[in-house]
C-alpha positions as a LaTeX table, in Angstrom:
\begin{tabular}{lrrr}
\hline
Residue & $x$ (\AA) & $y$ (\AA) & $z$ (\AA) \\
\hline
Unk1 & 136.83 & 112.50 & 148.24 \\
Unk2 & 139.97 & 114.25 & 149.29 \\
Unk3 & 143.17 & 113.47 & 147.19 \\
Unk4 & 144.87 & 111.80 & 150.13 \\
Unk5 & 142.03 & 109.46 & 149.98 \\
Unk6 & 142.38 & 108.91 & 146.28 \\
Unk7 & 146.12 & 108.31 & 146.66 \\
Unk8 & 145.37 & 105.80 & 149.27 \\
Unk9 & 143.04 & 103.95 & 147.53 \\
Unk10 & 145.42 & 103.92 & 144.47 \\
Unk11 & 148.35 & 102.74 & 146.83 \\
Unk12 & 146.08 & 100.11 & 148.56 \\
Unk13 & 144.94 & 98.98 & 144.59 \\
Unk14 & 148.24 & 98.28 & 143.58 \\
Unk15 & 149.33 & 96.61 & 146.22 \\
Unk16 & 146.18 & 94.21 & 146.51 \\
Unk17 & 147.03 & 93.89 & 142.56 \\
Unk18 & 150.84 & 92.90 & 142.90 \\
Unk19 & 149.91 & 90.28 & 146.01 \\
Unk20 & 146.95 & 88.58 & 143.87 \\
Unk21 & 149.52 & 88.31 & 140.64 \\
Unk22 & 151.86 & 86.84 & 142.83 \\
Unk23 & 149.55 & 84.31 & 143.84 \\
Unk24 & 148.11 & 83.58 & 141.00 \\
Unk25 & 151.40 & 83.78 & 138.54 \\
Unk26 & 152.64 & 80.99 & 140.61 \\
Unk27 & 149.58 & 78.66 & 140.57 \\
Unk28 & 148.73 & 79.27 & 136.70 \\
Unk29 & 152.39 & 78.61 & 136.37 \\
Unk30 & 153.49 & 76.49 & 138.94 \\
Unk31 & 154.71 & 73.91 & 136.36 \\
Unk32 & 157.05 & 75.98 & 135.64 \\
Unk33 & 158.27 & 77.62 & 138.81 \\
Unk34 & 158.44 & 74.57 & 140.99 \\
Unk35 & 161.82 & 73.75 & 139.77 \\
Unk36 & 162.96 & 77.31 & 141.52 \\
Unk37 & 161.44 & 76.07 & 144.60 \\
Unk38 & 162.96 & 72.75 & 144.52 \\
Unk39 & 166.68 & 73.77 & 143.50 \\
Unk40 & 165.88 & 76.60 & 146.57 \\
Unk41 & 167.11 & 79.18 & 143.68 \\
Unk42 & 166.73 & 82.56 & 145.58 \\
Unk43 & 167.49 & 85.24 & 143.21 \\
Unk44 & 165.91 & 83.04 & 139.95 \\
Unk45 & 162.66 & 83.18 & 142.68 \\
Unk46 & 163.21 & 86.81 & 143.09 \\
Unk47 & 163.09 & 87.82 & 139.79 \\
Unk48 & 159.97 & 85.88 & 138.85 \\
Unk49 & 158.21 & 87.73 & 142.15 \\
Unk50 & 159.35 & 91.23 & 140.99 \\
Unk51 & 158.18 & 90.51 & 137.12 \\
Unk52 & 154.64 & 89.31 & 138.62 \\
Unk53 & 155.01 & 92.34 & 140.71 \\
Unk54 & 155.33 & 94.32 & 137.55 \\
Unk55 & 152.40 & 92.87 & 136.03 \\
Unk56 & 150.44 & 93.20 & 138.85 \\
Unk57 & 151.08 & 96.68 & 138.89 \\
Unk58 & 149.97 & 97.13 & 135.11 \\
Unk59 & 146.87 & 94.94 & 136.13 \\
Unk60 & 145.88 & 97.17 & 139.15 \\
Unk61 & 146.43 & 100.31 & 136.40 \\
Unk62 & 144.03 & 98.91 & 134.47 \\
Unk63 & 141.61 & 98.35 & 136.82 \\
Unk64 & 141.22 & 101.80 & 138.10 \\
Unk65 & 141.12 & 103.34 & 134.87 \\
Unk66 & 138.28 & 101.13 & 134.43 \\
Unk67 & 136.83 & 101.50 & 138.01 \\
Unk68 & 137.39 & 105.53 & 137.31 \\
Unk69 & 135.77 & 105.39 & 133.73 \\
Unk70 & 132.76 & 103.21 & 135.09 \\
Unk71 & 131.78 & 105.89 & 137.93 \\
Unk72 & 131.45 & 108.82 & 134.98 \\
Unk73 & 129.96 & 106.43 & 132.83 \\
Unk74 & 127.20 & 105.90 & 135.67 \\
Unk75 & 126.79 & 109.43 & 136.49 \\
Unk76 & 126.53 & 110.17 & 132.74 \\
Unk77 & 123.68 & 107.29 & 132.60 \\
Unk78 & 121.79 & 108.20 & 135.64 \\
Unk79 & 121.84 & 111.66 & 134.21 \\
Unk80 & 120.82 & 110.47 & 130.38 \\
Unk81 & 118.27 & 107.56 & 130.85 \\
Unk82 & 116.97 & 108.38 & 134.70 \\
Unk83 & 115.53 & 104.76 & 135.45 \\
Unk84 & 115.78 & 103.33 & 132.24 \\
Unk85 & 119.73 & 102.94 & 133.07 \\
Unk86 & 119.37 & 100.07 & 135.60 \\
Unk87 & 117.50 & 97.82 & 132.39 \\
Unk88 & 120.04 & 99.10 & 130.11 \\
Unk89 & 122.53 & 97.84 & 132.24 \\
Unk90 & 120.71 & 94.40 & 132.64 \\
Unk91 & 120.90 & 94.66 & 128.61 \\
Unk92 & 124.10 & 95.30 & 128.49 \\
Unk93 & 125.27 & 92.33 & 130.98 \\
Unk94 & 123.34 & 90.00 & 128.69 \\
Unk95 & 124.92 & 90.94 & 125.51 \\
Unk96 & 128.04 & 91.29 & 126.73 \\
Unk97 & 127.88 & 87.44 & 128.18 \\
Unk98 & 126.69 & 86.40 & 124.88 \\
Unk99 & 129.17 & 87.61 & 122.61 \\
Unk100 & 131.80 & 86.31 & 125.00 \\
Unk101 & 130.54 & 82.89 & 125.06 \\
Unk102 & 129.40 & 82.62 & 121.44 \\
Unk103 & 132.10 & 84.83 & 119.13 \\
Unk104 & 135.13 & 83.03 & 121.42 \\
Unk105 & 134.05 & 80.31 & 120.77 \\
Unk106 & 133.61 & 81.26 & 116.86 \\
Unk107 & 137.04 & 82.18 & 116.53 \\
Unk108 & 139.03 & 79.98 & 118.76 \\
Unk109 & 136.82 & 77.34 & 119.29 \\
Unk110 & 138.07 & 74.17 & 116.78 \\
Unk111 & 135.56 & 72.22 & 114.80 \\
Unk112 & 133.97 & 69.43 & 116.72 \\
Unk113 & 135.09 & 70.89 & 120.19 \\
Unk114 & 132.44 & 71.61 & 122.64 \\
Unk115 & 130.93 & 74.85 & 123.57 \\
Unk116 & 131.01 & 73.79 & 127.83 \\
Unk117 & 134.67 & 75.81 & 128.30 \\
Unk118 & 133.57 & 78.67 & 127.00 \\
Unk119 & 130.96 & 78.73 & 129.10 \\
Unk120 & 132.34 & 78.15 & 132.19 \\
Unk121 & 134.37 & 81.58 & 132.58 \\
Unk122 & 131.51 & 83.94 & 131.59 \\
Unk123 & 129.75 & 82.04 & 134.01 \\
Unk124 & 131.37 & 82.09 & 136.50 \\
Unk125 & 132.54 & 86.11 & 136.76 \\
Unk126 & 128.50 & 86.21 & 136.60 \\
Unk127 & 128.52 & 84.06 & 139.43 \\
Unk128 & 131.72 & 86.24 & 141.21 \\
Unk129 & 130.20 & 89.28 & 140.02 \\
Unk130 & 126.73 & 89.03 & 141.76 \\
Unk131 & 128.37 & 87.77 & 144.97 \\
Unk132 & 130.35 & 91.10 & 145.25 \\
Unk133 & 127.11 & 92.63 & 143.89 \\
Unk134 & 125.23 & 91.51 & 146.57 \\
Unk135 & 127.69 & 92.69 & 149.06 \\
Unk136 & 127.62 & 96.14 & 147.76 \\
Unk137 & 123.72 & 96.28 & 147.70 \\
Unk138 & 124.12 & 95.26 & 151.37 \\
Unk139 & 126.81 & 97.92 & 152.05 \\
Unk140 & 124.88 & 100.51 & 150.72 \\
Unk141 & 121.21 & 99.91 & 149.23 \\
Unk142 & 119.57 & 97.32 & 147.33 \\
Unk143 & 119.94 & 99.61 & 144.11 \\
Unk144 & 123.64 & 99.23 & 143.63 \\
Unk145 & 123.26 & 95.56 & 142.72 \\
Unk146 & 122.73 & 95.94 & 139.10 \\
Unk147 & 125.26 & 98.44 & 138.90 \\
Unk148 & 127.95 & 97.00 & 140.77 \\
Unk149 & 126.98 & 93.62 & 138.55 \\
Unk150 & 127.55 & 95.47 & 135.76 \\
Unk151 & 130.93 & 96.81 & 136.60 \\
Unk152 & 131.88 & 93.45 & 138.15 \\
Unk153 & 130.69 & 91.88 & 134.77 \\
Unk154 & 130.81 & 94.04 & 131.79 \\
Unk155 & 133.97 & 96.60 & 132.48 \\
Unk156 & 135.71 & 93.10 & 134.36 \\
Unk157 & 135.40 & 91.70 & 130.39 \\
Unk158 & 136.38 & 95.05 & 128.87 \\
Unk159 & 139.50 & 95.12 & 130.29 \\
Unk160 & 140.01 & 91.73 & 129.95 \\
Unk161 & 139.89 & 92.11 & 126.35 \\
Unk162 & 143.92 & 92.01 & 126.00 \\
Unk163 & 144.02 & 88.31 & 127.30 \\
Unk164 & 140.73 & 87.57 & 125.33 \\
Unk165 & 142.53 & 88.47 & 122.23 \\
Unk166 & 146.03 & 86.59 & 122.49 \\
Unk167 & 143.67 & 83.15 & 124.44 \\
Unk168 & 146.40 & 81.94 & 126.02 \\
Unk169 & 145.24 & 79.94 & 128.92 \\
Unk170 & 148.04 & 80.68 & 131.35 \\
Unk171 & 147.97 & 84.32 & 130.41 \\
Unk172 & 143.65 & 84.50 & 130.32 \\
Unk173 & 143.62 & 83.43 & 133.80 \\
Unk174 & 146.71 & 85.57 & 135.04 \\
Unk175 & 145.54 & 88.84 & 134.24 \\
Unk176 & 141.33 & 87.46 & 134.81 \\
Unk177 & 142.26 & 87.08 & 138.22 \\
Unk178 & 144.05 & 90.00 & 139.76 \\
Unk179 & 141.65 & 92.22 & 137.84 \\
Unk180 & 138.51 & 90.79 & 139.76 \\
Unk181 & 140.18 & 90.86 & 142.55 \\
Unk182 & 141.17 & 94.38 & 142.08 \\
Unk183 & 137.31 & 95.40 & 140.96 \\
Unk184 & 135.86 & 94.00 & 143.71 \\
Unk185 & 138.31 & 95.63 & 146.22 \\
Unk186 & 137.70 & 98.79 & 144.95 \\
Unk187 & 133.55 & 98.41 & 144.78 \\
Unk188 & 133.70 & 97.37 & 148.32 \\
Unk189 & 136.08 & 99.63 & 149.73 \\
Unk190 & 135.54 & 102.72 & 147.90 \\
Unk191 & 132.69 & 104.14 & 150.67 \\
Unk192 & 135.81 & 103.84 & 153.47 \\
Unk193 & 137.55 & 106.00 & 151.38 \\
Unk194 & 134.93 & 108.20 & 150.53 \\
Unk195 & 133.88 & 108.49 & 153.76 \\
Unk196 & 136.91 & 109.81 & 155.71 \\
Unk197 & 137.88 & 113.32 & 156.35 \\
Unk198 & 141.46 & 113.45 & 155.57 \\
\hline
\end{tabular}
């Protein structure tokens, strides 16, 4: 890929990760921000947009570096364990949904509360994560599935881990969301980019 194309795709990543913060800040938080909305307080509105702007930003960051460190780790794999990588990978995925369903809920979970809500996220970025998978096997071939599952899934939780740590709900879902978004962009738009000549 040239390095026009890799700036673009950086550009077009940030800005897909400051819109999807916006969004989502002010849903996850809307509690909070309606008041600005109701009192019609401009610049109190504009400074909440340019902080989720900020974050967004630091979210899209984060996302490359894992989109970026994902690719070498796959070449490195391919290279390593030939066509044992794609079960690996499957190994991986199931490990990695494990321990973030069962040690959450081992160290924030309180006694007597139910396992189902710590459930329900891992499940569901499965669930996100093989859609987009399924989209990239389509875009290209039927082997990227487990692959692109795996980056959806596994590097989507890895650099997650920041939010995982503090469980705040409000701040879990704010930085969950933007980074999915900004994974699946990339997976799915990467070939564009990779494909042009200037």
């Amino acid at each position: 890929m040239k390095s026009r194309n890799w700036v673009r795709l950086f550009l077009s990543t940030l800005l897909v990760g400051a819109i999807s913060t916006i969004i989502v800040g002010f849903a996850v938080k809307w509690s909070e921000y309606k008041e600005l909305f109701i009192a019609a307080d401009i610049v109190e509105i504009l400074l909440v947009i340019s902080w989720l702007v900020g974050v967004g930003f630091i979210f899209s960051i984060i996302s490359q570096m894992g989109f970026f460190a994902y690719l070498t780790v796959h070449r490195f794999g391919l290279g390593l364990f030939k066509n044992a990588w794609n079960p690996a990978q499957i190994v991986l995925i199931a490990f990695v949904l494990f321990d973030l369903i069962y040690f959450r809920y081992q160290v924030f979970g309180e006694t007597g509360e139910s396992i189902t809500p710590y459930l329900l996220v891992p499940i569901g970025i499965l669930l996100f994560g093989s859609v987009i998978a399924y989209f990239k096997s389509k875009q290209t071939n039927n082997k990227a599935f487990i692959p692109a599952l795996f980056f959806m899934f596994v590097v989507t939780v890895i650099e997650w881990f920041p939010a995982i740590r503090v469980n705040e709900s409000s701040w879990l879902y704010l930085m969950l969301y933007p980074i999915l978004i900004c994974n699946a962009y990339q997976l799915l738009i990467l070939p564009k980019f990779t494909k042009q000549k200037s």
